[in-house]
Coordinates of C-alpha atoms in Angstrom, one line a residue:
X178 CA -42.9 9.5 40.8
X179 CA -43.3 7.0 38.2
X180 CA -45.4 3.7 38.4
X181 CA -42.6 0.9 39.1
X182 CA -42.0 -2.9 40.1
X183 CA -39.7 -4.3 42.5
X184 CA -36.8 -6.4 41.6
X185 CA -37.6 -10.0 43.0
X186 CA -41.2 -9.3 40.1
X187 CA -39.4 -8.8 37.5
X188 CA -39.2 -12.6 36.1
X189 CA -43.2 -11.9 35.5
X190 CA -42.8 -9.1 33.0
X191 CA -40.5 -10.7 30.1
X192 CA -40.3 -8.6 27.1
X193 CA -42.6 -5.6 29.1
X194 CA -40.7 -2.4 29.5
X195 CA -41.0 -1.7 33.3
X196 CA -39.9 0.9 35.5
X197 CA -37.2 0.4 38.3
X198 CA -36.9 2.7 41.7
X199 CA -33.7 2.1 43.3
X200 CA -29.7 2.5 44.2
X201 CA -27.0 1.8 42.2
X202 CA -24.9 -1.1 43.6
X203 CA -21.8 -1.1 41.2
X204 CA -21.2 0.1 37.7
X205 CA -18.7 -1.3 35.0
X206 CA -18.3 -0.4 31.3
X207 CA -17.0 -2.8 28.1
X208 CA -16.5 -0.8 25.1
X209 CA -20.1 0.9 24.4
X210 CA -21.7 -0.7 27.4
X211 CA -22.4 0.1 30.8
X212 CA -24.0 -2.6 33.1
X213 CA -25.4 -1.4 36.0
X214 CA -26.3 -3.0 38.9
X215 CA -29.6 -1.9 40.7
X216 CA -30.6 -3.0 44.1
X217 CA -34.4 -1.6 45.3
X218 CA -34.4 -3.4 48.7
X219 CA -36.0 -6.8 47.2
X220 CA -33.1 -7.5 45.5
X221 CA -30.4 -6.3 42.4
X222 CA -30.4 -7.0 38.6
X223 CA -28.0 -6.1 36.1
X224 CA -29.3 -3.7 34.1
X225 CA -27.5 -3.0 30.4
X226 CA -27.2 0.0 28.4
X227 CA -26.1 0.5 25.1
X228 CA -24.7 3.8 23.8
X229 CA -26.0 3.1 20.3
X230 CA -29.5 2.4 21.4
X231 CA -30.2 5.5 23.3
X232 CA -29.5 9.3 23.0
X233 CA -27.0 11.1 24.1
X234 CA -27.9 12.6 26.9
X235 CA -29.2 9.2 28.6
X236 CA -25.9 7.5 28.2
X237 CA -24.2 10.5 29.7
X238 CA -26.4 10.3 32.6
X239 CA -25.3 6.4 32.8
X240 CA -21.5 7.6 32.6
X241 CA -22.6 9.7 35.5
X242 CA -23.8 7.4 37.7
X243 CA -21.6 6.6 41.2
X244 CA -22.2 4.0 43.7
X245 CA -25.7 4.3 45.8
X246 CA -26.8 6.9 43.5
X247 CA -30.5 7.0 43.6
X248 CA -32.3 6.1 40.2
X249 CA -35.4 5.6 37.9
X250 CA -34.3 3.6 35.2
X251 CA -36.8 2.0 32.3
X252 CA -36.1 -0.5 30.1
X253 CA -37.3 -4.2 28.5
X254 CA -36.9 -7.1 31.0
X255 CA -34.9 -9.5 29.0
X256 CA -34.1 -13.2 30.0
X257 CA -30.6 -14.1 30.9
X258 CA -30.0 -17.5 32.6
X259 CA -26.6 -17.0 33.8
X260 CA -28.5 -14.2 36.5
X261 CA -29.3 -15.5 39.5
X262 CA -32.8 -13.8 38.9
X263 CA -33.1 -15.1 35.7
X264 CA -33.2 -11.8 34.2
X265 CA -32.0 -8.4 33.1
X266 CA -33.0 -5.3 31.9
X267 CA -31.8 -3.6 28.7
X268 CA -32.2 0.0 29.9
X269 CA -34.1 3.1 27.5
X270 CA -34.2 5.7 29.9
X271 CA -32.3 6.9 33.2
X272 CA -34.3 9.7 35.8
X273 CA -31.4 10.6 38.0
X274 CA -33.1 11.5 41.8
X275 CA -29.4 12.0 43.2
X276 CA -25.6 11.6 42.5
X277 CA -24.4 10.2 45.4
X278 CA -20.7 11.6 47.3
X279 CA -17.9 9.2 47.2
X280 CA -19.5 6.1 48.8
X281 CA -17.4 5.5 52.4
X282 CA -18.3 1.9 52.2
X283 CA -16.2 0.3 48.7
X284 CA -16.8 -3.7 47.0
X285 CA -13.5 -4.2 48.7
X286 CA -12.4 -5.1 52.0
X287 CA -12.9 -2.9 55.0
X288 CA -12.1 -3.5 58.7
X289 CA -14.4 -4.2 60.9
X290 CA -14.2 -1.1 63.3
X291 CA -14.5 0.8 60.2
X292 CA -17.6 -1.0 59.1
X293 CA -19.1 -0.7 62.4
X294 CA -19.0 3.2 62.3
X295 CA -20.7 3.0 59.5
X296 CA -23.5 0.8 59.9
X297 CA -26.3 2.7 59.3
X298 CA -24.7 2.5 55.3
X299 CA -22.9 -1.2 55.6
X300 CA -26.7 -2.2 56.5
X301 CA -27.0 -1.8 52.5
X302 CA -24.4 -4.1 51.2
X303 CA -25.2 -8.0 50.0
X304 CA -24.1 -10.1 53.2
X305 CA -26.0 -7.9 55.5
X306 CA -29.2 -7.3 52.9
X307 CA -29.5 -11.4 53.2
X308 CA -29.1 -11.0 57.0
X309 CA -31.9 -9.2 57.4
X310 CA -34.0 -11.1 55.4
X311 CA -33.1 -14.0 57.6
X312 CA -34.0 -12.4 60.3
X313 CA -37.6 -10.8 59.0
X314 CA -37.8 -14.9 58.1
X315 CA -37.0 -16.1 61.2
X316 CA -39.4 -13.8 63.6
X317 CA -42.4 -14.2 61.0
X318 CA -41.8 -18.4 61.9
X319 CA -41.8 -18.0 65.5
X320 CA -45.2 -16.2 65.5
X321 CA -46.6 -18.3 63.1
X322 CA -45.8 -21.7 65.2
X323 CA -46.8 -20.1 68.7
X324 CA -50.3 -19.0 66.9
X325 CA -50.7 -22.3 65.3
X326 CA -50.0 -23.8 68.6
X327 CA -52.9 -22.1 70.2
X328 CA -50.7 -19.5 72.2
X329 CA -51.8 -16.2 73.0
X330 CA -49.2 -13.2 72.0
X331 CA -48.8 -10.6 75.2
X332 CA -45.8 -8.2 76.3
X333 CA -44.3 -7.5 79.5
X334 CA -43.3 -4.3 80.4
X335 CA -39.0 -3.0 79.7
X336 CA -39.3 -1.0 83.4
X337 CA -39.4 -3.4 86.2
X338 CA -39.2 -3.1 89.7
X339 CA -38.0 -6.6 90.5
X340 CA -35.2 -8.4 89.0
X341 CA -35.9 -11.8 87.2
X342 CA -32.2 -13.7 88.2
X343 CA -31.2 -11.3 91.0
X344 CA -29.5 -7.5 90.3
X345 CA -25.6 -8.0 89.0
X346 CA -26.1 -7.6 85.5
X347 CA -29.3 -5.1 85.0
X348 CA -29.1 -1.2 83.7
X349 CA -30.4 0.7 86.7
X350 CA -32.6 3.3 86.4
X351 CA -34.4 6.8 88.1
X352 CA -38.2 5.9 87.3
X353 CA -39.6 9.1 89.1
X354 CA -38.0 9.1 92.5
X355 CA -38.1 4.9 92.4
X356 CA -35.1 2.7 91.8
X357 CA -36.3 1.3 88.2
X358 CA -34.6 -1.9 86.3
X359 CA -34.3 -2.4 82.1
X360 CA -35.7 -6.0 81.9
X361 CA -33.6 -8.6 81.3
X362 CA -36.2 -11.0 81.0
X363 CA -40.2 -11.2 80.9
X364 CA -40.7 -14.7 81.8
X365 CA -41.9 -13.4 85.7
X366 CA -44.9 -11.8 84.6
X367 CA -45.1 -14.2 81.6
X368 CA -46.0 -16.7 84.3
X369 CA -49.0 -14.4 85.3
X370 CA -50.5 -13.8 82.0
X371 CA -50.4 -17.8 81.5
X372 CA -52.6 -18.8 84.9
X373 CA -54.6 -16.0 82.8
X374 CA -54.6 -17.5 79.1
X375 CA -53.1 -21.0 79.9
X376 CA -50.3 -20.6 77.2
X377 CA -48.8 -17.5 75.8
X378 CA -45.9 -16.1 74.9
X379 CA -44.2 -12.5 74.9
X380 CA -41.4 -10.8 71.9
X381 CA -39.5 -8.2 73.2
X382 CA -36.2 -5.9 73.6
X383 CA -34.5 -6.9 76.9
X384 CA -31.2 -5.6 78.2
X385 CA -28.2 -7.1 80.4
X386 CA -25.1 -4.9 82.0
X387 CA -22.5 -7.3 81.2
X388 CA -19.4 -6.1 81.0
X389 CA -18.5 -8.9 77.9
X390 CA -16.9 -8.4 74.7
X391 CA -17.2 -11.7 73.6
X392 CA -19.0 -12.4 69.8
X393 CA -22.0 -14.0 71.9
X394 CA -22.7 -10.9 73.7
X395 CA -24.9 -7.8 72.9
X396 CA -26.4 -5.5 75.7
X397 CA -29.4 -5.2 74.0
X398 CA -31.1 -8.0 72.5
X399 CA -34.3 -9.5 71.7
X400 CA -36.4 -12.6 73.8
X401 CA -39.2 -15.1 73.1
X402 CA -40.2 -16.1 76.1
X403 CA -42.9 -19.1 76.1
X404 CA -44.9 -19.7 79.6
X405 CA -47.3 -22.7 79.4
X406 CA -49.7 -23.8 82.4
X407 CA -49.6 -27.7 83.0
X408 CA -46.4 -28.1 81.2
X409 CA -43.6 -30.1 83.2
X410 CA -39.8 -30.1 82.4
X411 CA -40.0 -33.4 79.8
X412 CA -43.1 -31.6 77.9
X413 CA -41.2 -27.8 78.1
X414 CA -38.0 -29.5 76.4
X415 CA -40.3 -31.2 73.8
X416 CA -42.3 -27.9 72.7
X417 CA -38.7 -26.2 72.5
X418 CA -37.5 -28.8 70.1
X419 CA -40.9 -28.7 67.8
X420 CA -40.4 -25.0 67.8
X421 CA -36.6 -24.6 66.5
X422 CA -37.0 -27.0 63.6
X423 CA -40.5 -25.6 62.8
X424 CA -38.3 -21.7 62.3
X425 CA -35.5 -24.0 60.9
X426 CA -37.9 -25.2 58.1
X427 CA -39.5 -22.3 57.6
X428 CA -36.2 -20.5 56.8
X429 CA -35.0 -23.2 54.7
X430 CA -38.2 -23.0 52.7
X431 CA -38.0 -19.2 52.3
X432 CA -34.8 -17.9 52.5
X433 CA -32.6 -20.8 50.7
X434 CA -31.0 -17.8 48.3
X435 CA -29.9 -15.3 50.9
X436 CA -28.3 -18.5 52.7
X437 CA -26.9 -20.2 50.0
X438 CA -25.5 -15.6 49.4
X439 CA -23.7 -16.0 53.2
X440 CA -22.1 -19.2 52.4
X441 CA -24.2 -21.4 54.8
X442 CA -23.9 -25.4 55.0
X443 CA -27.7 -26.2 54.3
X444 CA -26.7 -29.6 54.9
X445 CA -26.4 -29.3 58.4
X446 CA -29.5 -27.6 59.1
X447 CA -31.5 -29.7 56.9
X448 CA -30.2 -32.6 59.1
X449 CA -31.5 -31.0 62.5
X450 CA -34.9 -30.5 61.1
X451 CA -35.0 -34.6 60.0
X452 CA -33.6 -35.2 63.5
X453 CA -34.7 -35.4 67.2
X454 CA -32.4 -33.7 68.7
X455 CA -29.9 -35.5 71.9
X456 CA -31.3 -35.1 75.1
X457 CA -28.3 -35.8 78.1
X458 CA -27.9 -34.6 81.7
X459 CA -25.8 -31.9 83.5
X460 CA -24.1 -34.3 85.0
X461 CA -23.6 -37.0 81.4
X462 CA -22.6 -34.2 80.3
X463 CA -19.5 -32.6 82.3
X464 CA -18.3 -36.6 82.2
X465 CA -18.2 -35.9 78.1
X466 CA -16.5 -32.5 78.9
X467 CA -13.7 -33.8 81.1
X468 CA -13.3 -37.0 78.9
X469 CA -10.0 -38.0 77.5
X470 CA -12.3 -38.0 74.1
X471 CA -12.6 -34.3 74.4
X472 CA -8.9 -33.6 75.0
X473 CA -8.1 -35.6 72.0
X474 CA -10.8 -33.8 70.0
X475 CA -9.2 -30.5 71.0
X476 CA -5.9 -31.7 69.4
X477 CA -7.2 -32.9 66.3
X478 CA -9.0 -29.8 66.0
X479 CA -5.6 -27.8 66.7
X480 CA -3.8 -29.5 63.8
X481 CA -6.4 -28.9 61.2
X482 CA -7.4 -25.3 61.9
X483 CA -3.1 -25.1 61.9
X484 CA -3.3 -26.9 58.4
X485 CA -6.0 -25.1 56.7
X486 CA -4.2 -21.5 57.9
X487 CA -1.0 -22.5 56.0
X488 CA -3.4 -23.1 52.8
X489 CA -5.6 -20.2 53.2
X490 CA -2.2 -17.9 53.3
X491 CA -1.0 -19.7 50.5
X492 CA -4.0 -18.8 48.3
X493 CA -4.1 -15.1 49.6
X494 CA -0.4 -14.7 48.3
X495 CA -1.4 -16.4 44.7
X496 CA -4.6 -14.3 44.5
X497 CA -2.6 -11.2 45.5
X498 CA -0.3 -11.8 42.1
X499 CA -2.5 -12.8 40.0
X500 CA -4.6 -8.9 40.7
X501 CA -1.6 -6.9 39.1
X502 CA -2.6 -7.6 35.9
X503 CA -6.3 -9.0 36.3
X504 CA -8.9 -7.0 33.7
X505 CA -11.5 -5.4 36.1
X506 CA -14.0 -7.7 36.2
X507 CA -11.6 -10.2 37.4
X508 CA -10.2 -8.1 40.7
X509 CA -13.9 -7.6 41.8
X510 CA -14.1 -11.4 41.8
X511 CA -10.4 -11.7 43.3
X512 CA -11.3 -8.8 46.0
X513 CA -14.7 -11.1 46.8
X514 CA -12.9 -14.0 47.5
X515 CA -10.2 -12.3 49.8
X516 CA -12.9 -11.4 51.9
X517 CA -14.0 -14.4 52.9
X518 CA -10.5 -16.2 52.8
X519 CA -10.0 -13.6 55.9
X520 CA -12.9 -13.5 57.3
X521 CA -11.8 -17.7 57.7
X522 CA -8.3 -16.6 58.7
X523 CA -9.8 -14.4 61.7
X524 CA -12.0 -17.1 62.5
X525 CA -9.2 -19.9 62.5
X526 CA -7.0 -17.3 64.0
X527 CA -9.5 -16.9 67.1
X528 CA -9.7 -20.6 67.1
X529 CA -6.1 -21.2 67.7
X530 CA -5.9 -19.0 70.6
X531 CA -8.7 -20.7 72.0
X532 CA -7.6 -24.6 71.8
X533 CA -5.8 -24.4 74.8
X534 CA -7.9 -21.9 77.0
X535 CA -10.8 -24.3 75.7
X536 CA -8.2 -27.5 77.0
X537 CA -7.6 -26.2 80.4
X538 CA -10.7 -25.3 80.7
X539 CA -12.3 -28.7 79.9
X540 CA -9.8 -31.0 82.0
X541 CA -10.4 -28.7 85.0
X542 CA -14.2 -28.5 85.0
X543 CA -15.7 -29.0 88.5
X544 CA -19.8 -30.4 89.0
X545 CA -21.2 -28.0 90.5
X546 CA -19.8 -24.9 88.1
X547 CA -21.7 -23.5 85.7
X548 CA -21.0 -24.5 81.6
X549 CA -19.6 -21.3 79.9
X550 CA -19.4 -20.0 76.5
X551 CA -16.0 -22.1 75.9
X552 CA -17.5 -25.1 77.8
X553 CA -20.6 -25.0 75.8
X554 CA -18.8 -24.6 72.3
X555 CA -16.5 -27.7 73.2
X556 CA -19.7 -29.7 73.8
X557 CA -21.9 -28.7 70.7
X558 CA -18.6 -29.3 68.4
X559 CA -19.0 -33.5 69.0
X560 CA -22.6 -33.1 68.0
X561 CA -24.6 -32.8 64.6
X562 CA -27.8 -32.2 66.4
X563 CA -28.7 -29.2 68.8
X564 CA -28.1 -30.6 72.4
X565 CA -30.7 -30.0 75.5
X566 CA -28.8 -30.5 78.5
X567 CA -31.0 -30.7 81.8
X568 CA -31.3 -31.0 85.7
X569 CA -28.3 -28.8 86.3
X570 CA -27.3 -28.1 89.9
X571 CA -29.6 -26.3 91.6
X572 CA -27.1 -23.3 93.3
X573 CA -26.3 -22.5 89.7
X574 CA -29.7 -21.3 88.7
X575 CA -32.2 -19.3 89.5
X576 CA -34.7 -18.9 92.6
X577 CA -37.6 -19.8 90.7
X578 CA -36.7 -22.9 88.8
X579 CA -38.3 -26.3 90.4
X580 CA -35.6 -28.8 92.0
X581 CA -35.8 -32.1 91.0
X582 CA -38.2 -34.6 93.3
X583 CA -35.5 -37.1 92.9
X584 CA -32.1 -35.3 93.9
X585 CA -33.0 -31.7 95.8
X586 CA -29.3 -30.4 94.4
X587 CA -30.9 -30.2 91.1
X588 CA -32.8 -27.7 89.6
X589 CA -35.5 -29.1 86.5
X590 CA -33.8 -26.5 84.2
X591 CA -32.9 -27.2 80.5
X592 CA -30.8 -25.3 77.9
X593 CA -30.7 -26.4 74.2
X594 CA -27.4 -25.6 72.8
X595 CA -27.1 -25.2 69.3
X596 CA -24.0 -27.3 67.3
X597 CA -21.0 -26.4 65.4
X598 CA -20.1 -24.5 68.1
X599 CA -22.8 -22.0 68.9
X600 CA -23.9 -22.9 72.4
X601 CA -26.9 -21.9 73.9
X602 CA -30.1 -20.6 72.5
X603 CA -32.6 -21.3 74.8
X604 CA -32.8 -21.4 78.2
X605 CA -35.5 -22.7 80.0
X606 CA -37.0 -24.6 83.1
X607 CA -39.6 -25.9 85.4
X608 CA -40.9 -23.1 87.3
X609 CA -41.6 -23.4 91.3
X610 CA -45.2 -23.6 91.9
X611 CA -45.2 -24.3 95.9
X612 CA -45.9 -21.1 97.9
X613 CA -43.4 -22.0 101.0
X614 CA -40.8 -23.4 98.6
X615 CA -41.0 -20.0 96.3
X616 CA -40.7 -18.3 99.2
X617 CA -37.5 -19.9 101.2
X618 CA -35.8 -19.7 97.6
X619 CA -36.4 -16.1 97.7
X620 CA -34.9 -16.0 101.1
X621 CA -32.1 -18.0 100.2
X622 CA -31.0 -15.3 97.2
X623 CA -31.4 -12.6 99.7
X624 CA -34.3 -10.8 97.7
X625 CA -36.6 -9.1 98.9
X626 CA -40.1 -10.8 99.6
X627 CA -42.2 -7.6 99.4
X628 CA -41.1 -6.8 95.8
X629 CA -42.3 -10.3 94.8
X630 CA -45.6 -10.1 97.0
X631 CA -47.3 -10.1 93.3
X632 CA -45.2 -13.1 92.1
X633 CA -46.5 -14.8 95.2
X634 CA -50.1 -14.4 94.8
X635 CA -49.4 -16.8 91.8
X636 CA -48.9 -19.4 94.0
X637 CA -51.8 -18.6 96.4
X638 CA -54.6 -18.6 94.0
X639 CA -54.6 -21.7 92.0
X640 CA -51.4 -22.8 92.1
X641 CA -50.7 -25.3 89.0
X642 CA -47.2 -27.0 87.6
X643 CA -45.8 -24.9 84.5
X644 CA -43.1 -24.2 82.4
X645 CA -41.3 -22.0 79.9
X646 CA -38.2 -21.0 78.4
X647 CA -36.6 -18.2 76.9
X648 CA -35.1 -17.9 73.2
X649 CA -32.7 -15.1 71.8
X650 CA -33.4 -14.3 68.8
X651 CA -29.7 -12.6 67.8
X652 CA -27.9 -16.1 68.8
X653 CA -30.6 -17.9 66.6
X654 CA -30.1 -15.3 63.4
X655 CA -26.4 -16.2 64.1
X656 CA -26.4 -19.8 63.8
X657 CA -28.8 -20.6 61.2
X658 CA -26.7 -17.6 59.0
X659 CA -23.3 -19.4 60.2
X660 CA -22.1 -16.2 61.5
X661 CA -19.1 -16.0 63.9
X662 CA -20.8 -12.9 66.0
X663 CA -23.7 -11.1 67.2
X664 CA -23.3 -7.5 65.4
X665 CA -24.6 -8.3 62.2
X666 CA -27.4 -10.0 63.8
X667 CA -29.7 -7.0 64.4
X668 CA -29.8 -3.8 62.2
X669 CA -27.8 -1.8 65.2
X670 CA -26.0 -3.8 67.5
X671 CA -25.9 -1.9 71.3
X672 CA -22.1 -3.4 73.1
X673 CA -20.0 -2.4 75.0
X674 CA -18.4 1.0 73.6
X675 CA -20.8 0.6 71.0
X676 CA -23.6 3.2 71.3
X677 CA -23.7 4.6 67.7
X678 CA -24.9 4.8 65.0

């Protein structure tokens, strides 16, 4: 193979013939030009060829060329200012690797059942390319603020015998004649490694059974789990907020294109990094979620998302006439913008048939429940910054969180909850660090005391206060991207019903 740059170097070889390995990402022809797009995986440039500048047999092999064929193409790098790169490349010479078959996945629109079939090839297209790049962004930031804080990096093992929250939701499995558990969550034997290392954190897969098809939900996902010795509830909230705008800065920094490509509001995130972020109880806040306020806020929200459908249609049935006789270049653009008028339509659509479960819901809510993913969105959506709610009832959480000194019906436990809708992020608490306590809370949620005889000894030898919190990194890659759901948050999204490709 021949000697070649990437894409996203380009800019530094103006009026240098290079050498480009890649995939061609659409074709279109004017007269005695062909422009072809090339994508190599950093990014795509138009590259130009002109039939009267090269032979014969390279501007048949341009002719030739179908969508996510495979290429070598050479050529003079060329400024252009109206690129996004800044560039293009006015091609010489074409070395075909393949022609590709008729390409399943087309520039226009495609449902999303179909898409999902084919996600090992919709992995390739633009939105999800920027995805991804989020993502790589947003996982090189968080070990890059835990190491910089001094924490030590450490994983916790997917087979477990013990269940971190109790048994309901975890994939069971034979681990050679034992009953054997796909973690859901580290942060048990995170709590060991940091009476070892005093603050650490583990990155990992973890899985969870339930039986939701809701956009929040995958059933394999991945955690960052924090555990810090000496840390108590007010410090653990603190260290999550530093950490979130620290990754939200980072992103900004590095990945402004790719989000500026999937449409997002930079506004808003800038504003959460400038920010400290609103602090409120459990209890504050199911007085905000059973307000009149809220009710009214519903209603408003109602007759805009109704308003803004009639307009959206509107433009779909303009844009629809106006393709009959658009020149090429023109319905590419058209067929662009469709997408996202209904991917806004399916959004608006969901919305509406939420208002009122969302209503009901609020008015109805009882201290003592649980907030869920309806409960949580209705919150975050009267707030510009994320919101850390804390000291939620105690029977609503798990064994191992600490209950409040102050009110024993409370547990120290915090969740941040991301705005616009999103809900929570992290969750995170206090952890238990009194032997006889630990071990009537394990009586209380009928578990077994021998399986957590290890958990135990944590509190026998050298017992200290501590904290930690867990983030998930899908629901974080969806709201910084402003994505409505968790699929195109990881390169192959496990569901339910979904176990290919």
């Amino acid at each position: 193979m021949k000697s070649s740059i990437t894409v996203d170097q380009l800019s530094h070889y103006l009026d240098q013939e290079v050498v480009i390995q890649g995939w061609v990402y659409r074709t279109r022809s004017s007269k005695h030009l062909l422009f072809i797009e090339v994508r190599d995986g950093s990014g795509i440039v138009q590259s130009i060829l002109t039939e009267h500048d090269v032979s014969e047999e390279v501007w048949r092999k341009g002719e030739s060329l179908r969508q996510e064929s495979s290429v070598c193409i050479t050529g003079v790098v060329k400024r252009d200012e109206r690129s996004e790169k800044g560039v293009e490349v006015h091609i010489s010479g074409i070395d075909i690797i393949q022609i590709a078959e008729d390409y399943p996945i087309s520039h226009k629109e495609h449902g999303v059942e179909f898409l999902m079939e084919n996600r090992h090839l919709w992995l390739r297209s633009q939105r999800q390319w920027a995805i991804m790049r989020v993502r790589h962004t947003i996982i090189n930031a968080i070990h890059q603020f835990f190491d910089e804080q001094g924490f030590i990096h450490m994983d916790a093992p997917i087979f477990t015998g013990n269940a971190a929250e109790g048994t309901t939701t975890l994939f069971e499995t034979d681990y050679f004649d034992e009953k054997a558990y796909l973690t859901q969550s580290g942060q048990l034997y995170g709590e060991a490694m940091a009476m070892a290392h005093g603050k650490i954190y583990t990155f990992g897969p973890t899985f969870r059974a339930e039986k939701s098809k809701t956009r929040r939900h995958l059933t394999e996902f991945w955690m960052i789990e924090p555990e810090m010795a000496f840390y108590d509830l007010n410090m653990n909230m603190d260290l999550a907020e530093s950490f979130l705008k620290y990754v939200i800065k980072k992103t900004l920094e590095e990945r402004n294109s790719e989000l500026n490509q999937l449409g997002r509001d930079l506004s808003k995130l800038e504003k959460i990094v400038e920010n400290p972020f609103i602090r409120i109880s459990y209890t504050d806040a199911v007085e905000k979620l059973t307000s009149a306020e809220t009710q009214g806020l519903l209603e408003k929200m109602n007759t805009q998302r109704s308003l803004r459908k009639v307009d959206l249609e509107a433009e779909v049935e303009t844009l629809k006439k106006e393709a009959g006789n658009a020149k090429k270049w023109r319905k590419t653009q058209i067929d662009s913008t469709m997408r996202e008028i209904h991917a806004e339509l399916d959004q608006i659509e969901e919305d509406l048939r939420n208002i009122p479960v969302w209503k009901k819901s609020a008015a109805e809510f009882q201290w003592g429940n649980d907030f869920g993913g309806s409960d949580e969105t209705i919150l975050t959506m009267q707030f510009d910054a994320p919101l850390i709610v804390h000291r939620y009832p105690a029977e609503v959480k798990a064994f191992y969180m600490k209950r409040d000194p102050e009110n024993d019906k409370l547990a120290l436990a915090m969740d941040v909850l991301a705005p616009e809708g999103y809900g929570e992020i992290i969750g995170g608490s206090q952890r238990e660090d009194d032997l006889e306590m630990m071990r009537n809370r394990i009586a209380e949620h009928d578990l077994p005391e021998s399986i957590f005889s290890w958990y135990l000894d944590l509190r026998k030898y050298g017992t200290v206060p501590h904290s930690g919190f867990g983030l998930g990194l899908e629901r974080t890659v969806a709201w910084i991207c402003g994505l409505s759901h968790l699929r195109e948050t990881i390169p192959f999204p496990r569901m339910m019903g979904r176990l290919s490709p």
